[in-house]
Short mmCIF file of C-alpha atoms and ligand atoms in Angstrom, two decimals:
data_model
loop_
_atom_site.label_atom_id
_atom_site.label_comp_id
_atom_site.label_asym_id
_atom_site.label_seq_id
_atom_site.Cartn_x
_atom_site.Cartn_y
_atom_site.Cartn_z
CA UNK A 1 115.22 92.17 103.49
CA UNK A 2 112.74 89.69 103.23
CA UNK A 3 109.59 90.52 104.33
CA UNK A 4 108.06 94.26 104.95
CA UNK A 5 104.98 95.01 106.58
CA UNK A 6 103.78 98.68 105.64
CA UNK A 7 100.79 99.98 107.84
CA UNK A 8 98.24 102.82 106.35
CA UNK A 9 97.94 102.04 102.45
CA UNK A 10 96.58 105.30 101.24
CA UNK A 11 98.59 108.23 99.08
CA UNK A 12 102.30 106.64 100.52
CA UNK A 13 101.54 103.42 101.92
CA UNK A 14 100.30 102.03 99.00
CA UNK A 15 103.17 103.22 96.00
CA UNK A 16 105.39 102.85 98.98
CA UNK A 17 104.64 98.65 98.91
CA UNK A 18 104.24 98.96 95.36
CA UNK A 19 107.97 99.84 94.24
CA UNK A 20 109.07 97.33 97.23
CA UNK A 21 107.12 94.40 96.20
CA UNK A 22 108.64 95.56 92.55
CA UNK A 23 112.21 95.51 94.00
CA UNK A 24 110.66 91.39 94.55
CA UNK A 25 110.61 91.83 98.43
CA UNK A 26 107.65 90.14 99.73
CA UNK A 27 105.12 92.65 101.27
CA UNK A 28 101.97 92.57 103.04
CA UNK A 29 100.02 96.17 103.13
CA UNK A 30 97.95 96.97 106.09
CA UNK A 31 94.43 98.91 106.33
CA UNK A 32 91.83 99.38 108.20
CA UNK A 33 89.08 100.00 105.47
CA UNK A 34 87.58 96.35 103.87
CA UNK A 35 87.46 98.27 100.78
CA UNK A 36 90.92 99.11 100.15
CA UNK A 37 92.05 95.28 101.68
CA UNK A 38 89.88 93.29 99.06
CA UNK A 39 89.99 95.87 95.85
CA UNK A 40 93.73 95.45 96.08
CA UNK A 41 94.26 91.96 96.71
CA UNK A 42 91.98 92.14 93.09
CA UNK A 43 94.91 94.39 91.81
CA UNK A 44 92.85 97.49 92.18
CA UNK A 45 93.45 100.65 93.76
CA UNK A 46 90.96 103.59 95.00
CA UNK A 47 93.26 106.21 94.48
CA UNK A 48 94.32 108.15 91.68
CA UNK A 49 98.18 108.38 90.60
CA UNK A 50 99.89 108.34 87.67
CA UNK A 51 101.52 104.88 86.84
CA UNK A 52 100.19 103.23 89.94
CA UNK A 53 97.65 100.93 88.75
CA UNK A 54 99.55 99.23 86.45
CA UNK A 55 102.47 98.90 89.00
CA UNK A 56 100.18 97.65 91.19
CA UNK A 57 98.53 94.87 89.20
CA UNK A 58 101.68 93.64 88.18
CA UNK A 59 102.73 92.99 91.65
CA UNK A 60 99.33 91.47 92.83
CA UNK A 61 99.43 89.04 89.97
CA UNK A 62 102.93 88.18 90.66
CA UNK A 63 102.01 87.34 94.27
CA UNK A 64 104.83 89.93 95.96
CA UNK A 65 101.93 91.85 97.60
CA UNK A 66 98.88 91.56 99.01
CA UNK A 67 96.53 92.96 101.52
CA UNK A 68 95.34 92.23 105.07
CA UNK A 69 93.31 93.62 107.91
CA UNK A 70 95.94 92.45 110.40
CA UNK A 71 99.92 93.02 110.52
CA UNK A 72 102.06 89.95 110.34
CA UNK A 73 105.35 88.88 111.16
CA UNK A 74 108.17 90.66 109.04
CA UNK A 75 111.56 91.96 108.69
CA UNK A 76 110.68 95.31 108.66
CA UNK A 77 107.32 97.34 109.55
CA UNK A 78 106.61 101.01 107.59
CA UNK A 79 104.15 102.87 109.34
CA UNK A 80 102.41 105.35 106.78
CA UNK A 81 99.33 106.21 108.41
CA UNK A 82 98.23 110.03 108.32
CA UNK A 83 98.72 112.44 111.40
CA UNK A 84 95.62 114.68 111.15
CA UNK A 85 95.52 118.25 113.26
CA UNK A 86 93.17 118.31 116.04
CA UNK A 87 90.52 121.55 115.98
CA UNK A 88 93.05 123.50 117.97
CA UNK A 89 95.89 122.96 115.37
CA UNK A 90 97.55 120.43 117.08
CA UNK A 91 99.25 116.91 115.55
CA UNK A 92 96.69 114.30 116.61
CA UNK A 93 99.32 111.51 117.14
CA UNK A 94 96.62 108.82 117.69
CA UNK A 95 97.14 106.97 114.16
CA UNK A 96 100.55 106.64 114.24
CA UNK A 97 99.73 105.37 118.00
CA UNK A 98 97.46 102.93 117.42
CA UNK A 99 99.58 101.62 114.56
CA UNK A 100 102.34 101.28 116.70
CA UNK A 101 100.43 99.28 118.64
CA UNK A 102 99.31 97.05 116.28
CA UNK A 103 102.75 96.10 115.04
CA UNK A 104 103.87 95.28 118.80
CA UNK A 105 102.66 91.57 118.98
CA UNK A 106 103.99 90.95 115.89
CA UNK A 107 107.34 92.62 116.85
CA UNK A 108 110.84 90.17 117.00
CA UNK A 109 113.94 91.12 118.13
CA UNK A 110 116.11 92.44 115.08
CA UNK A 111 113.32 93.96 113.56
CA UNK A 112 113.26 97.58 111.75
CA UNK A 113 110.61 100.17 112.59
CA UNK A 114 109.97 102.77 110.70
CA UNK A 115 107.79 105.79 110.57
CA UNK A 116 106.98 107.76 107.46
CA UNK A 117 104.13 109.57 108.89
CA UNK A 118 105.05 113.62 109.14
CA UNK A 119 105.05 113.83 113.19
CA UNK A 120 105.34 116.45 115.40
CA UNK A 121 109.34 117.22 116.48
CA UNK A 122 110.31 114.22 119.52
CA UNK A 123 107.48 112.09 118.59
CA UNK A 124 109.73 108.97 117.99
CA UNK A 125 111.03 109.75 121.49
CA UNK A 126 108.13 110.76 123.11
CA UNK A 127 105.32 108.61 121.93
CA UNK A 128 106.66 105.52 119.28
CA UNK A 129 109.40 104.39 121.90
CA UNK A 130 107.58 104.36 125.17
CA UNK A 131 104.86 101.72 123.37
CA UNK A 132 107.53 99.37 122.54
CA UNK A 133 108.99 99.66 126.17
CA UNK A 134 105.71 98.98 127.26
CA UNK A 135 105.50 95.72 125.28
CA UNK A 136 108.64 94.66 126.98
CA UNK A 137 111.05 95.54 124.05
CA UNK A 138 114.51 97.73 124.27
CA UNK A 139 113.42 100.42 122.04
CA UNK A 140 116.98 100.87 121.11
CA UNK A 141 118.97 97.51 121.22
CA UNK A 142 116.21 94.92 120.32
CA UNK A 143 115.07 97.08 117.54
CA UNK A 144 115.70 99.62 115.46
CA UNK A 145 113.66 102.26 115.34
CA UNK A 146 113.94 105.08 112.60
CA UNK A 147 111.91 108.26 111.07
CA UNK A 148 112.22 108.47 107.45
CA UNK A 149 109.59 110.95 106.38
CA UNK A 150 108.31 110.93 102.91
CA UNK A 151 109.03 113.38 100.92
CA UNK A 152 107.13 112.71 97.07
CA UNK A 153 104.88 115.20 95.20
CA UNK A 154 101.52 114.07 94.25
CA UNK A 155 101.62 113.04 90.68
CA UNK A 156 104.71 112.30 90.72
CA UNK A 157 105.18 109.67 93.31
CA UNK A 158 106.60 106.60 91.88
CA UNK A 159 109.14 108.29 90.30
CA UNK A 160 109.91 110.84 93.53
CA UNK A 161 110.25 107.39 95.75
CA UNK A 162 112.91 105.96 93.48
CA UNK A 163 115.10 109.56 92.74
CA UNK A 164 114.25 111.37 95.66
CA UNK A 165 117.11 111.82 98.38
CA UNK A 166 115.72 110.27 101.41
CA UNK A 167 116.22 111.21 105.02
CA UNK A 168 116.50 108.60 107.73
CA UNK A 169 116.89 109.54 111.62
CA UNK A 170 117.51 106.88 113.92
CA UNK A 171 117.04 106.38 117.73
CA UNK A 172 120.57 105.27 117.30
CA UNK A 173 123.20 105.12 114.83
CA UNK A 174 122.63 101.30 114.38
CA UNK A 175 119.31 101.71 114.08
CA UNK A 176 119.74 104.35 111.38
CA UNK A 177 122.43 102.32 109.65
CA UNK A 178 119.52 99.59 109.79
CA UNK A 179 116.88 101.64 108.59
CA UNK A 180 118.43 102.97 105.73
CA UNK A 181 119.55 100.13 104.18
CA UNK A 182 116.13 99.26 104.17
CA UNK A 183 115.47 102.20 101.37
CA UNK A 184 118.86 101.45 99.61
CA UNK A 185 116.70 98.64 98.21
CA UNK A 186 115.01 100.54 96.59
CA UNK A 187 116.08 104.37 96.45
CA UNK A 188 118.25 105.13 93.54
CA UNK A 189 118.95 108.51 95.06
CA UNK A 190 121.02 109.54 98.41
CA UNK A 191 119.82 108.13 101.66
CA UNK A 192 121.21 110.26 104.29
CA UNK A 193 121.28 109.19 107.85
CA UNK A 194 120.68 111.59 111.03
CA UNK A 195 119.17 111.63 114.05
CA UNK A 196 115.32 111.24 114.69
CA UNK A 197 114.52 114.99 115.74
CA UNK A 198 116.72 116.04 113.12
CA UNK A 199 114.48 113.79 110.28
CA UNK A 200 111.19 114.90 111.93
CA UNK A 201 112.55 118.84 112.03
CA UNK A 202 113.65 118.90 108.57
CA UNK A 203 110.60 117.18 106.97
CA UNK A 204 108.61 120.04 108.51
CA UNK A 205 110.77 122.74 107.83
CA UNK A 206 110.76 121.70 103.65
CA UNK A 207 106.87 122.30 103.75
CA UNK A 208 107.35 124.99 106.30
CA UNK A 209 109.43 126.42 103.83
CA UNK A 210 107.40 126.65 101.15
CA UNK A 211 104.13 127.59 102.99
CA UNK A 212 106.14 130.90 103.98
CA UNK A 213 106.65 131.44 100.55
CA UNK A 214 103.60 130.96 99.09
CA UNK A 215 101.99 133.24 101.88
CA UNK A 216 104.68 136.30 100.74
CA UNK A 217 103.03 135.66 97.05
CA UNK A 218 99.35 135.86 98.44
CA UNK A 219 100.16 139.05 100.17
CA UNK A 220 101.64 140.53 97.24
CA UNK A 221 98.30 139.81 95.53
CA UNK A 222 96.78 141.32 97.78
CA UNK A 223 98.77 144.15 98.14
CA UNK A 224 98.78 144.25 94.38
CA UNK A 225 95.09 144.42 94.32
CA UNK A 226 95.47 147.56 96.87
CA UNK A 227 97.68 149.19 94.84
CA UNK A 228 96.37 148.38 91.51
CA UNK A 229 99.64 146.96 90.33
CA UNK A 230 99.95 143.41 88.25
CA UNK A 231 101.21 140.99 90.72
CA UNK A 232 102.55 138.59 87.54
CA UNK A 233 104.19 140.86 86.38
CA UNK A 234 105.94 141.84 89.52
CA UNK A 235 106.66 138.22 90.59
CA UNK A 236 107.96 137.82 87.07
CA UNK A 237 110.40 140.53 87.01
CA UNK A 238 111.92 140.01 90.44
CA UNK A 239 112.28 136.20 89.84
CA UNK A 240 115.03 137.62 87.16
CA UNK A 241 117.06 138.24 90.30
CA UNK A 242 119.09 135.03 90.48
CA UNK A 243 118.86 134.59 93.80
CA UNK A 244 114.76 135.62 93.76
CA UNK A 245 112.06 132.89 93.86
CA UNK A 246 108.79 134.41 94.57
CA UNK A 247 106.11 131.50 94.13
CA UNK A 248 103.06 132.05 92.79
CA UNK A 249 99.86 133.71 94.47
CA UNK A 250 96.60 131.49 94.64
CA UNK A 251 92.97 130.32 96.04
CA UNK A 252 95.52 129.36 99.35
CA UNK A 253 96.85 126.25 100.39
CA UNK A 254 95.62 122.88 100.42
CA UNK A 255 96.73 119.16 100.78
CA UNK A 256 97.85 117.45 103.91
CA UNK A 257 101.42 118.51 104.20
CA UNK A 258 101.94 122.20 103.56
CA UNK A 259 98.53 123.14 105.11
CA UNK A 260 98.84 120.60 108.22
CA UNK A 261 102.91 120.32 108.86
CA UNK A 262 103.98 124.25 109.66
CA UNK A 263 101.50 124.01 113.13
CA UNK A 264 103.46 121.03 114.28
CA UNK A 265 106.21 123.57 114.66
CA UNK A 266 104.47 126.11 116.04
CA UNK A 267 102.48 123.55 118.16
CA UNK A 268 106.53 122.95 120.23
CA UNK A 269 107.22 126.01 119.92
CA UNK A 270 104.31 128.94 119.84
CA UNK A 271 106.76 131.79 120.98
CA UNK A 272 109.76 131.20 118.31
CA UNK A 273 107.72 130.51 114.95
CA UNK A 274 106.06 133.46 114.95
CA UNK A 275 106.47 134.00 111.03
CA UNK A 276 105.08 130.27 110.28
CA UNK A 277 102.17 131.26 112.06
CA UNK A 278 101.44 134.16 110.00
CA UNK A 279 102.07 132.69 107.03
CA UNK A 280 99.20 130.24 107.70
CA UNK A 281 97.05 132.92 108.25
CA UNK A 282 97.71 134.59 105.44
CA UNK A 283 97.22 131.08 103.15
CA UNK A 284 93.70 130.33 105.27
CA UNK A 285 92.73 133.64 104.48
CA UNK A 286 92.83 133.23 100.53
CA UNK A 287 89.46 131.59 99.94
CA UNK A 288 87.74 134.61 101.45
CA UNK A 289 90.11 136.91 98.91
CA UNK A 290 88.57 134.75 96.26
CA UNK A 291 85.09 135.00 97.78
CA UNK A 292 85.34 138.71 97.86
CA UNK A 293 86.37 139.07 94.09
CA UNK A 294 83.50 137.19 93.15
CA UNK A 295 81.09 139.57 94.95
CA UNK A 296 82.37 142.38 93.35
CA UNK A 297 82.68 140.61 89.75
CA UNK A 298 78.73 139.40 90.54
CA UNK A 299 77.23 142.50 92.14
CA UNK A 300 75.49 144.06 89.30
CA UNK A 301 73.90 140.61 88.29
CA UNK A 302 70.32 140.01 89.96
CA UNK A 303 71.09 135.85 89.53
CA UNK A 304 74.39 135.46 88.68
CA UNK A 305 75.13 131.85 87.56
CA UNK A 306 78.50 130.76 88.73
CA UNK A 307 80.12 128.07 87.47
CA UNK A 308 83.29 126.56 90.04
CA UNK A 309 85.60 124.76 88.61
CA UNK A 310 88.07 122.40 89.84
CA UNK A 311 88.00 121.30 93.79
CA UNK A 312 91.45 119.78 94.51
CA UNK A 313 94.21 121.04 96.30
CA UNK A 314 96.11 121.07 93.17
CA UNK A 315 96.25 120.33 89.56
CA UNK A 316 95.82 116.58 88.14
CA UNK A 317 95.42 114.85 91.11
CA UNK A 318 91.68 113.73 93.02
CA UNK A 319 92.78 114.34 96.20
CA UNK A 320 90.69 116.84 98.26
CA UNK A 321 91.79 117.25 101.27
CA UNK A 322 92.40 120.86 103.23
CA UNK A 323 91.56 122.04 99.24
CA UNK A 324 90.69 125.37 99.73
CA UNK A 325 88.46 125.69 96.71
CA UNK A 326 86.17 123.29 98.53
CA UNK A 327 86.14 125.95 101.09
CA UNK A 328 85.02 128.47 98.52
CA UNK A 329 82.67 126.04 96.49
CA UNK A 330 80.75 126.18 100.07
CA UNK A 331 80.51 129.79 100.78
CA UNK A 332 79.58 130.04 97.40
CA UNK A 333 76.82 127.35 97.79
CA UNK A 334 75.71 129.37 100.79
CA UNK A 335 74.85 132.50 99.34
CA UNK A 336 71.05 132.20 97.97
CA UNK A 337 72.03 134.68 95.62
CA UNK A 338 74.10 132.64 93.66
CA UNK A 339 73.03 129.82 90.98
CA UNK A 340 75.99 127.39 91.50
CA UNK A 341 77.28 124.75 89.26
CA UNK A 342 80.06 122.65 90.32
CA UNK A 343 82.48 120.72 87.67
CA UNK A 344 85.71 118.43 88.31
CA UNK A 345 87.04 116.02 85.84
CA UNK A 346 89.43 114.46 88.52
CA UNK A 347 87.15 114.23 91.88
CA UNK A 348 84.08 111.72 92.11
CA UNK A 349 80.48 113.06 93.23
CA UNK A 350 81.06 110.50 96.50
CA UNK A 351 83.49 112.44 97.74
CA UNK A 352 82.11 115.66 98.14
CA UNK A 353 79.01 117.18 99.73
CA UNK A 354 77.91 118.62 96.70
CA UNK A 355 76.29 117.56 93.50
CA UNK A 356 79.26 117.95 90.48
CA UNK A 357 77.80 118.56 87.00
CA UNK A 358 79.98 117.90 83.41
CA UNK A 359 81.99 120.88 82.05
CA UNK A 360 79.35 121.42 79.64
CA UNK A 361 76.47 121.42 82.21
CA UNK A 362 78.10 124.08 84.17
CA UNK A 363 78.94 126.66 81.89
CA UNK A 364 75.39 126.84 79.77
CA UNK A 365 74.28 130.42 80.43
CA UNK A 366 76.57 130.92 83.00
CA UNK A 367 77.81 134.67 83.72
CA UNK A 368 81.14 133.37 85.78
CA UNK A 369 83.60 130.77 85.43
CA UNK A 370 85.68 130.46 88.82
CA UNK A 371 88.89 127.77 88.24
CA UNK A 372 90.33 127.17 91.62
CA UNK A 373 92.67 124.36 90.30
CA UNK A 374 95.20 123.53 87.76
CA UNK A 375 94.41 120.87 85.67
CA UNK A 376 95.00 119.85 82.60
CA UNK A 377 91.83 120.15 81.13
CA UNK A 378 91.08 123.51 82.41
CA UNK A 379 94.63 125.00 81.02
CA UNK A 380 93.02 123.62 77.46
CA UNK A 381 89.49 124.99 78.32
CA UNK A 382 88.53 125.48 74.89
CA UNK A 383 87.43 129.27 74.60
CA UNK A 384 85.31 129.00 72.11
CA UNK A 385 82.79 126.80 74.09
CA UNK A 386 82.66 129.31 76.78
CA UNK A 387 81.77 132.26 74.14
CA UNK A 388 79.01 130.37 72.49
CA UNK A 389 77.56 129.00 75.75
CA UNK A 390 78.21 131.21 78.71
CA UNK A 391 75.97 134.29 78.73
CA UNK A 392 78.09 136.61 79.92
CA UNK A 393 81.76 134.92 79.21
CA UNK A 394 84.03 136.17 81.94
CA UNK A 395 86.89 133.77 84.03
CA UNK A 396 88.55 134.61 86.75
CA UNK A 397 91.61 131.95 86.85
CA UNK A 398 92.72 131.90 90.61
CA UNK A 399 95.55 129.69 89.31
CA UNK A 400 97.00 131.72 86.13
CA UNK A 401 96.94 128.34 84.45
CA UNK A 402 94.30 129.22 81.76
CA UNK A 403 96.06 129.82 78.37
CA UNK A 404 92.58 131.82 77.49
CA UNK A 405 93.19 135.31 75.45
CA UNK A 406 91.21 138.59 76.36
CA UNK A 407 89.79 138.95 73.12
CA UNK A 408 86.26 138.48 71.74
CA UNK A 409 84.02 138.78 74.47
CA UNK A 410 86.02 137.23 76.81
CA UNK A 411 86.72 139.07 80.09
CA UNK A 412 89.54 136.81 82.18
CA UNK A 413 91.02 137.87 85.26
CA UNK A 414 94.21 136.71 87.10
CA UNK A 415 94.18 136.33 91.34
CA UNK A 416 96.66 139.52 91.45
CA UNK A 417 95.45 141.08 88.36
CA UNK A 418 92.84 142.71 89.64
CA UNK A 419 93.66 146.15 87.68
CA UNK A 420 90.13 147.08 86.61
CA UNK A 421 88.13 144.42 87.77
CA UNK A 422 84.42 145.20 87.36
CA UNK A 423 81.40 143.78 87.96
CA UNK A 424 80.16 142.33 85.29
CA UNK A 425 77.76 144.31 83.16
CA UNK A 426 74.17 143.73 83.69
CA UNK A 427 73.77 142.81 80.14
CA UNK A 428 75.43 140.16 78.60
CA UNK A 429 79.02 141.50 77.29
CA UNK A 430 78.28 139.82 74.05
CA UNK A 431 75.70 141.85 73.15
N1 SAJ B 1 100.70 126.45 95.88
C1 SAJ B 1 100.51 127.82 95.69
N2 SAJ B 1 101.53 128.54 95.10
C2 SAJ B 1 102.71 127.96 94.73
C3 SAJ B 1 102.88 126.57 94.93
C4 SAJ B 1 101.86 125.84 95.49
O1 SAJ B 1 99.48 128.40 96.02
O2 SAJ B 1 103.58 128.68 94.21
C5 SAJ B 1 99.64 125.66 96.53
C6 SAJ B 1 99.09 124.52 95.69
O3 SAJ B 1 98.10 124.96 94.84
C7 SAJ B 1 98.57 123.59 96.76
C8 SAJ B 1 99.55 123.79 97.90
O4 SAJ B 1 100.22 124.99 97.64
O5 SAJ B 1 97.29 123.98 97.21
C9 SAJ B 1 100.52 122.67 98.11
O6 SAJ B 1 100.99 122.16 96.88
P1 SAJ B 1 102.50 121.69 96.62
O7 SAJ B 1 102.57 121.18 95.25
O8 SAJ B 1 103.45 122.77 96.96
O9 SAJ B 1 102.76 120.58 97.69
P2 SAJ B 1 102.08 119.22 98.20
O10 SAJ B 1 101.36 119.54 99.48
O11 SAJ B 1 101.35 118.49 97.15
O12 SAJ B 1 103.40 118.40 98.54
C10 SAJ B 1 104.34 118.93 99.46
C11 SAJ B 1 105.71 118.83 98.81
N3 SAJ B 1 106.69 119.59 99.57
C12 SAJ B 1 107.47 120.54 99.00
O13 SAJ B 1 107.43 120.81 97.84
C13 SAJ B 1 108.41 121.25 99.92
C14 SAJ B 1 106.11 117.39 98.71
O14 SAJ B 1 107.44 117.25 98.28
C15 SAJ B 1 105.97 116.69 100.08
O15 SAJ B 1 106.26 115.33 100.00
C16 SAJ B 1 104.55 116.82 100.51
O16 SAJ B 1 104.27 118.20 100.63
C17 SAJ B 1 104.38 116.11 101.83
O17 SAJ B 1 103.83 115.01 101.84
O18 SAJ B 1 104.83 116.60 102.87
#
């Protein structure tokens, strides 16, 4: 392979033409924002991922990629472009349309297409195909034409692209055969080939998968909560169980695969996935859990001062998208009753409606520290800064990530460790 186009250089795109442009295949990356075109034909990236920038320099300096507004002839194309849900839950296909369509003049016979984009089950049949019929191509003799959804944690994404076993579904078994040879390049793990609906089903079904679970932790939290029983504890013990892998109760679920992929399933076929609708409910249904602790934590205060931290989907990463704290940093901002402060070492004040203050700045006199995410520097939140500057120090970690101790002064509560759970006292708990 000598030459790959990859369309859509966000999250995947971009690591994705990294680590090929690495392997010294010659690639040109694709976007429709200026920004992201001309920062990275500098060598710089807008996104934040561990390892990437310096993989990324090093390939723009030695020439093996570069950006461009427009696709260009190549041996193979990767389409990485995100599939967004429409209001009504639906996959909103239009991306990974147009993108198709902007590969088609460029198209040769002999030519690999591939999609990495998470798409709705018979997309590659029903939608990617028909536009390269239209253009006069065989979609599958004159090219071959492939799904090969990604499948890399955030974080961890350079090194998930290399290790990780990859899928790759076909429109035919040449085209699969052609497709996956493409990743042998550069995936030190299995490739595996299938069929197309079979690539597209089981992408959805891994997040699927774990949404479901996550959604039978947040109901045991809030079960737990009902029944005043520690739902750590419980989760704990069962996991003892060899065969028992309870996950772990939270603020709900965020990002763009877990909280996005399960309706694509239930979008083809609302009768049958009956469960994976629930379980979304459940997850969506988290932030107002959270919301509902902090009234009662807050009720006794005339002005409580809140301090919010963390608004990612997850630990260590910027990305905010579908993040349910943002969800609950809003509601929060609502209430007039509430003095709000806002602090996130990972996200940037641009890309949130909200004004984001320095750890420091939001805890000063504060009665409530809310995390909603995982980072690092919130699992190392020194506890002796909170004592000395919050006035009335009490947490409540909606991740259990905190290593923070229940001893002087400090009141911390666990989402599911709601046993005794009081509002905090008028007067400071210090005093
Ligand atoms: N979460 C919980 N409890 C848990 C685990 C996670 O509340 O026990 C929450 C997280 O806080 C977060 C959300 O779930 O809000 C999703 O986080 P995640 O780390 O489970 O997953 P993503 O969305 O970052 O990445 C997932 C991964 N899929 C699986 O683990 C099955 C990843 O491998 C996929 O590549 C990615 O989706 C994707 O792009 O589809």
């Amino acid at each position: 392979m000598q030459k790959i186009c990859v369309i859509g250089l966000g999250y995947i795109g971009l690591p994705t033409a990294a680590i090929f442009a690495r392997a010294g295949v010659s690639v040109v990356g694709v976007d429709v924002n200026k920004q992201v075109v001309e920062r990275l034909n500098k060598g710089e990236i807008i996104i934040e991922e561990v390892g990437l920038p310096e993989v990324v320099k090093e390939v723009v300096e030695s020439g093996k990629l570069r950006a461009s507004m427009e696709p260009e002839e190549a041996d193979a194309f990767i389409i990485s472009v995100p599939t967004p849900i429409h209001e009504d839950c639906t996959a909103n296909v239009e991306y990974v349309r147009s993108a198709t369509k902007a590969i088609v003049p460029y198209l040769k016979k002999g030519n690999v297409v591939i999609v990495e984009s998470t798409i709705p089950p018979c997309t590659m049949d029903d939608v990617v195909a028909p536009i390269i019929e239209e253009a006069g191509l065989n979609p599958k003799e004159d090219v071959a034409l492939a799904h090969c959804p990604e499948r890399v944690l955030p974080g961890r994404i350079l090194i998930e692209l290399v290790e990780n076993t990859r899928i790759v579904g076909g429109l035919t078994p040449e085209a699969t055969a052609k497709a996956a040879d493409v990743y042998r390049q550069i995936v030190t793990g299995d490739v595996i080939e299938t069929e197309a609906v079979t690539a597209e089903m089981s992408k959805l079904m891994e997040n699927t998968f774990r949404d479901v679970n996550i959604a039978l932790a947040n109901e045991l939290a809030k079960i737990s909560a009902r029944l005043g029983v520690d739902a750590h504890k419980v989760i704990e013990l069962a996991n003892k169980h060899p065969r028992v892998n309870i996950h772990q109760p939270g603020p709900g679920v965020g990002g763009h695969c877990l909280a996005v992929d399960p309706y694509f399933i239930v979008e083809k076929a609302p009768e049958e996935a009956r469960l994976i609708q629930l379980s979304r409910d459940i997850n969506n249904s988290m932030p107002d859990f959270v919301i509902e602790q902090i009234i009662k934590l807050t009720a006794e205060l005339k002005e409580p001062k809140i301090a919010l931290f963390g608004l990612t989907y997850k630990g260590n990463i910027d990305d905010v998208r579908e993040s349910p704290a943002i969800e609950i940093v809003e509601k929060v901002l609502a209430n007039p009753r509430y003095d709000v402060r806002v602090h996130d070492p990972h996200v940037r004040e641009e890309q949130v409606p909200f004004p984001l203050l320095s750890f420091e700045e939001a805890v000063k006199g504060a009665n409530l520290v809310v995390v909603l995410a995982d980072h690092n520097e919130f699992k190392a939140i020194d506890q002796q800064a909170l004592l000395a500057q919050m006035e009335t120090p009490v947490v409540f970690d909606t991740k259990n990530c905190t290593s923070l101790k229940q001893e002087e002064g400090l009141t911390v509560y666990r989402i599911g460790d709601v046993i005794g759970l009081q509002a905090i006292a008028v007067k400071p708990i210090s005093s």
